[in-house]
Amino acid sequence: MEKIELKGIQKSYGKEIAVRHLDLTVEPGAFLTILGPSGCGKTTTLRAIAGLEEPDAGEIMLGERTVFSRSEGIIIPPEHRNIGLIFQSYALWPHMTVERNITLALKAQKLSSSDMTSRLEHALEMVQLTPYRQRYPSELSGGQQQRVAVARLIALRSRFLLMDEPLSNLDAKLRTEMRAELKRLHRDLEATTVYVTHDQIEALTLSDIVVVMNDGLVMQEGAPYDIYHHPANMFVAEFIGDPRINIFRGSVIDQDGTKVLDCGDLKIPLPPDLDAKSEALIATVRPEDIHLSTEAREGWLKVALESIQPTGAQTILQVRSENTAMTLLQPGFIRMEIGEHIWVDVDHKAVNFFDPETEQNLINRS
Ligand code: ATP
């Protein structure tokens, strides 16, 4: 297994900077996902690794090999980078059978015909498409076409896998199945993988490391758990999570000797290690970190139910007190009447605090 390393990668299109001085290391065999909104520079980064895009500055290493260096004038073409690629459109040749689509990709490797056949058969078996080998892409469903693209990758035995929104053309159920399949594929092939998506569920479920990008810059790089629970800044806090994270703005006051953030009806105690420079702060709380009671409880906030959306396994509730609104996510299928009073309590351990000026997380958990 080998690592992928990007150093100081910069790419502009005219006046627009797509990627700004990006440093990135994908550890050998790791699954790293670049996540971010449309236009943040994800695809440009991936295409630069593949050799389909030439950065204006920086270096790219695949294992020990430098495949791109602006300063040394090294530009190895894509076909010599030993990379397996899957893009949003699976790029199957419409006039070729499944079998030909796979074997054509192996041509550059100059295998013997028996090696070629055994790679083809193994790949088709792995994606369960053996009975479909003589079909044309137009005779396959979207999911089956996607599996042909996966089979092609398996047959190639690349040490590096690059995938750009490979699941976005599939319906929701198939997407969940293919997600599991891609995860298995990555494990089986032991290939160092970079995956690009704007779908946070894909990023959180598939990855060892998630890199959140915005406007050509890395906003945070970390394990899915840290990205979700300890967002480095407000952008990551708001971008990750559905329903969206709750945001409370308030000012720090002294209440019976302890510092609390006064957000109107809601008072949130500050952790003792918080080094807040300003009086005003932003607190964020995930909807599942607010507890709910149908009976009054000491110290809990009384709110009225404004909307309720059971999704089956979970229920999304919107509630409001006199001057605070918030969203809750509760397990189970909850049935309640709009306007009903309930009591809520924020789990203090799950609160993140941000500086309103810099929008950076004030709690250093590293
Ligand atoms: P999406 O999720 O929509 O694919 P992305 O995060 O992958 O977005 P990129 O495709 O990397 O974004 O694009 C980054 C920026 O560079 C965008 O603002 C885009 O308009 C611009 N860009 C990308 N490719 C080109 C090009 N060939 N010519 C001009 N501008 C481009």
Tab-separated table of C-alpha atoms and ligand atoms in Angstrom:
chain	number	residue	atom	x	y	z
A	1	MET	CA	0.000	0.000	0.000
A	2	GLU	CA	1.226	3.463	-0.864
A	3	LYS	CA	0.371	6.986	0.099
A	4	ILE	CA	-0.834	9.908	-1.991
A	5	GLU	CA	0.686	13.277	-1.185
A	6	LEU	CA	-0.195	16.738	-2.442
A	7	LYS	CA	2.015	19.702	-1.598
A	8	GLY	CA	1.061	23.304	-2.274
A	9	ILE	CA	-1.356	22.503	-5.081
A	10	GLN	CA	-2.804	25.631	-6.645
A	11	LYS	CA	-5.130	25.865	-9.632
A	12	SER	CA	-6.867	28.870	-11.196
A	13	TYR	CA	-9.161	29.184	-14.177
A	14	GLY	CA	-8.690	32.746	-15.401
A	15	LYS	CA	-9.285	34.963	-12.393
A	16	GLU	CA	-11.036	32.258	-10.422
A	17	ILE	CA	-8.970	30.274	-7.932
A	18	ALA	CA	-10.386	26.742	-7.799
A	19	VAL	CA	-7.825	25.298	-5.348
A	20	ARG	CA	-5.678	27.415	-2.996
A	21	HIS	CA	-2.367	26.017	-1.814
A	22	LEU	CA	-3.627	22.580	-0.867
A	23	ASP	CA	-1.523	20.205	1.248
A	24	LEU	CA	-2.986	16.744	1.627
A	25	THR	CA	-1.678	13.330	2.645
A	26	VAL	CA	-3.686	10.157	2.139
A	27	GLU	CA	-2.074	7.439	4.244
A	28	PRO	CA	-1.367	4.087	2.560
A	29	GLY	CA	-4.610	2.136	2.141
A	30	ALA	CA	-6.750	4.904	3.655
A	31	PHE	CA	-10.127	6.053	2.353
A	32	LEU	CA	-10.146	9.856	2.274
A	33	THR	CA	-13.193	11.837	1.209
A	34	ILE	CA	-13.186	15.421	-0.011
A	35	LEU	CA	-16.538	16.904	0.950
A	36	GLY	CA	-17.872	20.346	0.157
A	37	PRO	CA	-20.493	22.401	-1.653
A	38	SER	CA	-20.649	22.741	-5.415
A	39	GLY	CA	-17.691	24.684	-6.820
A	40	CYS	CA	-15.429	24.290	-3.776
A	41	GLY	CA	-12.606	22.672	-5.759
A	42	LYS	CA	-13.170	18.957	-5.053
A	43	THR	CA	-13.214	17.751	-8.638
A	44	THR	CA	-10.279	19.950	-9.620
A	45	THR	CA	-8.230	18.341	-6.823
A	46	LEU	CA	-9.172	14.832	-7.900
A	47	ARG	CA	-8.475	15.538	-11.566
A	48	ALA	CA	-5.070	16.929	-10.621
A	49	ILE	CA	-4.202	13.661	-8.843
A	50	ALA	CA	-5.391	11.691	-11.877
A	51	GLY	CA	-3.351	13.851	-14.243
A	52	LEU	CA	-6.396	15.190	-16.073
A	53	GLU	CA	-5.742	18.719	-14.819
A	54	GLU	CA	-2.429	20.511	-14.631
A	55	PRO	CA	-2.011	22.581	-11.449
A	56	ASP	CA	-0.328	26.005	-11.602
A	57	ALA	CA	1.921	25.146	-8.652
A	58	GLY	CA	2.811	22.309	-6.312
A	59	GLU	CA	3.781	18.679	-6.284
A	60	ILE	CA	1.913	15.376	-6.366
A	61	MET	CA	3.439	12.090	-5.223
A	62	LEU	CA	1.909	8.657	-5.736
A	63	GLY	CA	3.811	6.378	-3.405
A	64	GLU	CA	7.483	7.246	-3.836
A	65	ARG	CA	6.960	8.552	-7.351
A	66	THR	CA	6.597	12.237	-8.164
A	67	VAL	CA	3.912	12.361	-10.867
A	68	PHE	CA	3.667	16.137	-10.936
A	69	SER	CA	6.056	18.891	-10.001
A	70	ARG	CA	5.706	22.378	-11.388
A	71	SER	CA	9.143	23.451	-10.225
A	72	GLU	CA	10.896	20.364	-11.653
A	73	GLY	CA	8.743	20.286	-14.776
A	74	ILE	CA	7.467	16.729	-14.126
A	75	ILE	CA	4.075	15.861	-15.633
A	76	ILE	CA	3.358	12.106	-15.848
A	77	PRO	CA	0.302	11.498	-18.081
A	78	PRO	CA	-2.810	9.873	-16.562
A	79	GLU	CA	-2.350	6.485	-18.237
A	80	HIS	CA	1.039	6.070	-16.534
A	81	ARG	CA	-0.115	6.865	-13.007
A	82	ASN	CA	-1.577	3.401	-12.212
A	83	ILE	CA	-4.840	4.924	-11.071
A	84	GLY	CA	-8.371	3.538	-11.164
A	85	LEU	CA	-11.026	6.158	-11.796
A	86	ILE	CA	-14.793	6.241	-11.457
A	87	PHE	CA	-16.625	9.403	-12.346
A	88	GLN	CA	-20.238	10.429	-12.048
A	89	SER	CA	-20.963	9.116	-15.506
A	90	TYR	CA	-19.490	5.654	-15.624
A	91	ALA	CA	-17.873	6.310	-18.998
A	92	LEU	CA	-18.813	2.945	-20.471
A	93	TRP	CA	-18.476	2.560	-24.215
A	94	PRO	CA	-22.062	2.226	-25.480
A	95	HIS	CA	-21.102	0.153	-28.525
A	96	MET	CA	-19.162	-2.425	-26.518
A	97	THR	CA	-20.370	-5.295	-24.354
A	98	VAL	CA	-19.739	-5.418	-20.618
A	99	GLU	CA	-16.871	-7.798	-21.263
A	100	ARG	CA	-15.208	-5.538	-23.850
A	101	ASN	CA	-15.643	-2.491	-21.639
A	102	ILE	CA	-13.609	-4.236	-18.963
A	103	THR	CA	-10.935	-5.861	-21.114
A	104	LEU	CA	-10.307	-2.689	-23.088
A	105	ALA	CA	-9.219	-0.977	-19.873
A	106	LEU	CA	-6.643	-3.745	-19.335
A	107	LYS	CA	-5.083	-3.354	-22.763
A	108	ALA	CA	-2.336	-1.005	-21.593
A	109	GLN	CA	-1.182	-3.645	-19.088
A	110	LYS	CA	-0.259	-6.088	-21.898
A	111	LEU	CA	-1.489	-9.199	-20.070
A	112	SER	CA	-1.525	-12.702	-21.534
A	113	SER	CA	-4.965	-13.746	-22.737
A	114	SER	CA	-5.378	-16.242	-19.878
A	115	ASP	CA	-4.484	-13.569	-17.284
A	116	MET	CA	-6.913	-11.196	-18.984
A	117	THR	CA	-9.697	-13.802	-18.845
A	118	SER	CA	-9.088	-14.647	-15.211
A	119	ARG	CA	-9.082	-10.962	-14.190
A	120	LEU	CA	-12.288	-10.389	-16.160
A	121	GLU	CA	-14.052	-13.396	-14.653
A	122	HIS	CA	-12.974	-12.561	-11.117
A	123	ALA	CA	-14.121	-8.939	-11.505
A	124	LEU	CA	-17.505	-9.917	-12.950
A	125	GLU	CA	-18.015	-12.405	-10.169
A	126	MET	CA	-17.219	-9.844	-7.492
A	127	VAL	CA	-19.916	-7.467	-8.719
A	128	GLN	CA	-22.278	-10.345	-9.560
A	129	LEU	CA	-22.533	-9.525	-13.249
A	130	THR	CA	-21.268	-12.799	-14.734
A	131	PRO	CA	-24.576	-13.523	-16.535
A	132	TYR	CA	-24.504	-10.037	-18.100
A	133	ARG	CA	-21.076	-10.151	-19.733
A	134	GLN	CA	-22.408	-10.062	-23.308
A	135	ARG	CA	-24.910	-7.237	-22.728
A	136	TYR	CA	-24.494	-3.659	-23.918
A	137	PRO	CA	-24.645	-0.768	-21.400
A	138	SER	CA	-28.056	0.330	-22.741
A	139	GLU	CA	-29.398	-3.107	-21.732
A	140	LEU	CA	-28.409	-2.568	-18.088
A	141	SER	CA	-29.963	-0.597	-15.215
A	142	GLY	CA	-28.099	2.410	-13.780
A	143	GLY	CA	-26.934	0.309	-10.832
A	144	GLN	CA	-25.656	-2.460	-13.110
A	145	GLN	CA	-23.777	0.064	-15.259
A	146	GLN	CA	-22.190	1.424	-12.137
A	147	ARG	CA	-21.157	-2.118	-11.192
A	148	VAL	CA	-19.489	-2.548	-14.597
A	149	ALA	CA	-17.412	0.536	-13.794
A	150	VAL	CA	-16.559	-1.034	-10.421
A	151	ALA	CA	-15.655	-4.334	-12.130
A	152	ARG	CA	-13.318	-2.434	-14.417
A	153	LEU	CA	-11.561	-1.019	-11.373
A	154	ILE	CA	-11.285	-4.441	-9.769
A	155	ALA	CA	-9.785	-5.889	-12.962
A	156	LEU	CA	-7.253	-3.057	-13.202
A	157	ARG	CA	-5.853	-3.799	-9.718
A	158	SER	CA	-4.822	-0.182	-9.318
A	159	ARG	CA	-2.956	0.829	-6.229
A	160	PHE	CA	-4.841	4.112	-6.206
A	161	LEU	CA	-8.583	4.632	-6.572
A	162	LEU	CA	-10.142	7.994	-7.382
A	163	MET	CA	-13.917	8.352	-7.331
A	164	ASP	CA	-15.925	11.457	-8.144
A	165	GLU	CA	-19.568	11.343	-7.006
A	166	PRO	CA	-19.883	7.764	-8.291
A	167	LEU	CA	-23.278	7.211	-6.664
A	168	SER	CA	-25.079	10.408	-7.566
A	169	ASN	CA	-26.993	8.905	-10.511
A	170	LEU	CA	-28.533	6.145	-8.424
A	171	ASP	CA	-31.824	6.067	-6.522
A	172	ALA	CA	-31.665	6.224	-2.735
A	173	LYS	CA	-31.997	2.483	-2.044
A	174	LEU	CA	-29.379	1.495	-4.588
A	175	ARG	CA	-27.085	4.207	-3.272
A	176	THR	CA	-27.104	2.632	0.184
A	177	GLU	CA	-26.320	-0.793	-1.304
A	178	MET	CA	-23.545	0.536	-3.525
A	179	ARG	CA	-22.063	2.425	-0.584
A	180	ALA	CA	-21.576	-0.866	1.223
A	181	GLU	CA	-20.158	-2.364	-1.973
A	182	LEU	CA	-17.629	0.448	-2.437
A	183	LYS	CA	-16.516	0.078	1.148
A	184	ARG	CA	-15.972	-3.644	0.618
A	185	LEU	CA	-14.179	-2.958	-2.671
A	186	HIS	CA	-11.788	-0.597	-0.953
A	187	ARG	CA	-11.067	-3.152	1.748
A	188	ASP	CA	-10.549	-5.985	-0.744
A	189	LEU	CA	-8.334	-4.027	-3.122
A	190	GLU	CA	-6.336	-2.365	-0.327
A	191	ALA	CA	-6.015	0.650	-2.609
A	192	THR	CA	-5.340	4.155	-1.333
A	193	THR	CA	-8.579	5.949	-2.147
A	194	VAL	CA	-9.733	9.531	-2.679
A	195	TYR	CA	-13.475	9.987	-2.942
A	196	VAL	CA	-15.237	13.218	-3.860
A	197	THR	CA	-18.794	14.026	-2.858
A	198	HIS	CA	-21.117	16.783	-1.694
A	199	ASP	CA	-23.133	14.166	0.222
A	200	GLN	CA	-22.214	14.195	3.898
A	201	ILE	CA	-23.762	10.784	4.561
A	202	GLU	CA	-21.444	9.210	1.991
A	203	ALA	CA	-18.492	11.037	3.496
A	204	LEU	CA	-19.291	10.030	7.080
A	205	THR	CA	-20.177	6.406	6.306
A	206	LEU	CA	-17.320	5.554	3.940
A	207	SER	CA	-14.249	7.422	5.092
A	208	ASP	CA	-11.305	7.040	7.408
A	209	ILE	CA	-10.616	10.749	6.937
A	210	VAL	CA	-12.906	13.539	5.732
A	211	VAL	CA	-11.557	16.779	4.271
A	212	VAL	CA	-14.165	19.536	4.220
A	213	MET	CA	-13.444	22.149	1.543
A	214	ASN	CA	-14.980	25.512	0.803
A	215	ASP	CA	-13.946	28.044	-1.784
A	216	GLY	CA	-10.727	26.212	-2.679
A	217	LEU	CA	-9.600	25.947	0.957
A	218	VAL	CA	-9.544	23.114	3.481
A	219	MET	CA	-11.923	23.984	6.318
A	220	GLN	CA	-11.185	20.873	8.388
A	221	GLU	CA	-9.501	17.515	8.016
A	222	GLY	CA	-10.314	14.746	10.465
A	223	ALA	CA	-11.993	11.465	11.285
A	224	PRO	CA	-15.763	11.447	10.628
A	225	TYR	CA	-16.429	11.497	14.401
A	226	ASP	CA	-14.398	14.682	14.899
A	227	ILE	CA	-15.834	16.411	11.863
A	228	TYR	CA	-19.335	15.724	13.199
A	229	HIS	CA	-18.827	16.274	16.925
A	230	HIS	CA	-15.963	18.777	17.003
A	231	PRO	CA	-16.346	21.033	13.952
A	232	ALA	CA	-13.347	23.343	13.656
A	233	ASN	CA	-15.422	26.315	12.529
A	234	MET	CA	-18.962	27.466	11.865
A	235	PHE	CA	-18.799	26.460	8.203
A	236	VAL	CA	-18.210	22.797	9.074
A	237	ALA	CA	-20.742	22.909	11.931
A	238	GLU	CA	-23.466	24.121	9.576
A	239	PHE	CA	-22.474	22.112	6.510
A	240	ILE	CA	-22.480	18.755	8.337
A	241	GLY	CA	-25.626	17.317	9.881
A	242	ASP	CA	-29.206	16.907	8.772
A	243	PRO	CA	-31.363	18.333	10.293
A	244	ARG	CA	-29.080	21.313	10.659
A	245	ILE	CA	-27.215	22.084	13.837
A	246	ASN	CA	-28.873	24.509	16.304
A	247	ILE	CA	-27.143	27.864	16.640
A	248	PHE	CA	-27.552	30.005	19.740
A	249	ARG	CA	-26.038	33.461	20.029
A	250	GLY	CA	-25.567	34.956	23.453
A	251	SER	CA	-23.353	36.842	25.826
A	252	VAL	CA	-21.329	35.582	28.751
A	253	ILE	CA	-22.704	36.431	32.195
A	254	ASP	CA	-21.863	35.417	35.730
A	255	GLN	CA	-24.582	33.350	37.375
A	256	ASP	CA	-24.054	32.331	40.988
A	257	GLY	CA	-20.292	32.220	40.510
A	258	THR	CA	-20.309	30.243	37.237
A	259	LYS	CA	-20.005	31.625	33.746
A	260	VAL	CA	-22.950	30.917	31.505
A	261	LEU	CA	-23.877	31.898	27.969
A	262	ASP	CA	-27.092	33.855	28.196
A	263	CYS	CA	-29.153	33.153	25.064
A	264	GLY	CA	-32.458	34.544	26.310
A	265	ASP	CA	-34.552	31.796	27.961
A	266	LEU	CA	-31.760	29.373	27.343
A	267	LYS	CA	-28.677	29.498	29.574
A	268	ILE	CA	-25.729	27.293	28.709
A	269	PRO	CA	-22.885	26.902	31.234
A	270	LEU	CA	-19.404	27.446	29.810
A	271	PRO	CA	-16.854	24.671	30.214
A	272	PRO	CA	-14.115	25.662	32.696
A	273	ASP	CA	-11.341	25.329	30.077
A	274	LEU	CA	-13.001	27.706	27.633
A	275	ASP	CA	-10.747	30.615	26.826
A	276	ALA	CA	-13.247	33.161	25.581
A	277	LYS	CA	-11.811	36.535	24.638
A	278	SER	CA	-15.117	38.163	23.817
A	279	GLU	CA	-18.338	38.697	25.725
A	280	ALA	CA	-20.425	37.470	22.840
A	281	LEU	CA	-20.244	33.819	21.778
A	282	ILE	CA	-21.981	31.361	19.499
A	283	ALA	CA	-22.994	27.947	20.847
A	284	THR	CA	-23.999	25.043	18.601
A	285	VAL	CA	-25.899	21.895	19.543
A	286	ARG	CA	-26.849	18.947	17.327
A	287	PRO	CA	-30.621	18.257	17.265
A	288	GLU	CA	-30.107	14.803	18.848
A	289	ASP	CA	-28.260	16.377	21.797
A	290	ILE	CA	-31.333	18.130	23.135
A	291	HIS	CA	-33.382	15.987	25.526
A	292	LEU	CA	-37.158	16.107	25.648
A	293	SER	CA	-39.696	15.524	28.405
A	294	THR	CA	-43.477	15.652	28.237
A	295	GLU	CA	-43.586	16.620	31.925
A	296	ALA	CA	-42.159	19.718	33.624
A	297	ARG	CA	-38.657	19.191	35.039
A	298	GLU	CA	-36.528	21.344	37.286
A	299	GLY	CA	-34.218	23.566	35.236
A	300	TRP	CA	-35.581	22.452	31.857
A	301	LEU	CA	-36.914	24.961	29.331
A	302	LYS	CA	-40.625	24.988	28.576
A	303	VAL	CA	-41.323	25.149	24.836
A	304	ALA	CA	-44.261	24.728	22.458
A	305	LEU	CA	-44.253	22.267	19.600
A	306	GLU	CA	-44.334	24.085	16.247
A	307	SER	CA	-43.892	21.221	13.822
A	308	ILE	CA	-43.351	17.487	13.942
A	309	GLN	CA	-41.994	15.227	11.199
A	310	PRO	CA	-41.767	11.509	11.911
A	311	THR	CA	-39.462	9.861	9.350
A	312	GLY	CA	-40.002	6.309	10.617
A	313	ALA	CA	-37.071	5.467	12.836
A	314	GLN	CA	-36.691	9.084	14.006
A	315	THR	CA	-38.781	12.187	14.522
A	316	ILE	CA	-37.758	15.779	13.794
A	317	LEU	CA	-39.408	18.329	16.085
A	318	GLN	CA	-39.339	22.099	15.860
A	319	VAL	CA	-40.021	23.874	19.142
A	320	ARG	CA	-40.071	27.438	20.396
A	321	SER	CA	-39.966	29.192	23.750
A	322	GLU	CA	-40.636	32.900	24.180
A	323	ASN	CA	-37.447	33.946	22.390
A	324	THR	CA	-35.632	30.772	21.346
A	325	ALA	CA	-36.355	28.324	18.520
A	326	MET	CA	-34.671	24.955	18.126
A	327	THR	CA	-34.792	21.653	16.287
A	328	LEU	CA	-34.752	18.285	18.039
A	329	LEU	CA	-34.155	14.827	16.646
A	330	GLN	CA	-35.608	12.025	18.715
A	331	PRO	CA	-35.494	8.273	18.201
A	332	GLY	CA	-38.756	6.517	17.332
A	333	PHE	CA	-42.034	7.523	15.744
A	334	ILE	CA	-43.395	10.288	17.965
A	335	ARG	CA	-46.983	11.457	17.800
A	336	MET	CA	-47.866	14.799	19.379
A	337	GLU	CA	-50.158	17.719	18.718
A	338	ILE	CA	-48.873	21.041	17.392
A	339	GLY	CA	-48.969	23.642	20.164
A	340	GLU	CA	-48.468	21.045	22.898
A	341	HIS	CA	-46.045	22.058	25.655
A	342	ILE	CA	-42.881	20.046	26.244
A	343	TRP	CA	-39.677	20.577	28.239
A	344	VAL	CA	-36.208	20.480	26.732
A	345	ASP	CA	-32.682	20.309	28.092
A	346	VAL	CA	-29.446	20.837	26.170
A	347	ASP	CA	-26.738	18.224	26.784
A	348	HIS	CA	-23.969	20.555	27.958
A	349	LYS	CA	-21.172	18.125	27.097
A	350	ALA	CA	-22.246	18.188	23.440
A	351	VAL	CA	-22.105	21.980	23.005
A	352	ASN	CA	-19.428	23.623	20.836
A	353	PHE	CA	-18.550	27.297	21.317
A	354	PHE	CA	-17.371	29.622	18.553
A	355	ASP	CA	-15.908	33.102	18.400
A	356	PRO	CA	-18.440	35.249	16.494
A	357	GLU	CA	-15.647	37.202	14.766
A	358	THR	CA	-13.365	34.402	13.570
A	359	GLU	CA	-16.081	31.701	13.619
A	360	GLN	CA	-13.432	29.281	14.953
A	361	ASN	CA	-14.222	26.647	17.580
A	362	LEU	CA	-12.972	27.880	20.951
A	363	ILE	CA	-12.541	24.459	22.505
A	364	ASN	CA	-9.289	22.842	21.533
A	365	ARG	CA	-9.796	19.095	21.640
A	366	SER	CA	-6.648	18.081	19.833
B	1	ATP	P1	-19.166	20.255	-8.099
B	1	ATP	O1	-19.574	19.518	-6.862
B	1	ATP	O2	-20.214	21.193	-8.592
B	1	ATP	O3	-18.606	19.358	-9.160
B	1	ATP	P2	-16.476	20.986	-7.254
B	1	ATP	O4	-16.300	21.245	-5.820
B	1	ATP	O5	-16.030	19.672	-7.762
B	1	ATP	O6	-17.979	21.256	-7.657
B	1	ATP	P3	-14.640	22.124	-9.167
B	1	ATP	O7	-15.212	21.405	-10.339
B	1	ATP	O8	-13.350	21.666	-8.645
B	1	ATP	O9	-15.705	22.162	-7.992
B	1	ATP	O10	-14.565	23.675	-9.543
B	1	ATP	C1	-13.973	24.646	-8.706
B	1	ATP	C2	-14.165	26.011	-9.344
B	1	ATP	O11	-13.417	26.091	-10.551
B	1	ATP	C3	-15.595	26.303	-9.716
B	1	ATP	O12	-15.875	27.633	-9.377
B	1	ATP	C4	-15.650	26.092	-11.203
B	1	ATP	O13	-16.582	26.945	-11.806
B	1	ATP	C5	-14.243	26.396	-11.654
B	1	ATP	N1	-13.848	25.526	-12.805
B	1	ATP	C6	-13.710	24.193	-12.771
B	1	ATP	N2	-13.320	23.720	-13.978
B	1	ATP	C7	-13.221	24.790	-14.807
B	1	ATP	C8	-12.838	24.977	-16.184
B	1	ATP	N3	-12.484	23.949	-16.944
B	1	ATP	N4	-12.858	26.233	-16.663
B	1	ATP	C9	-13.200	27.278	-15.891
B	1	ATP	N5	-13.546	27.193	-14.599
B	1	ATP	C10	-13.568	25.964	-14.045
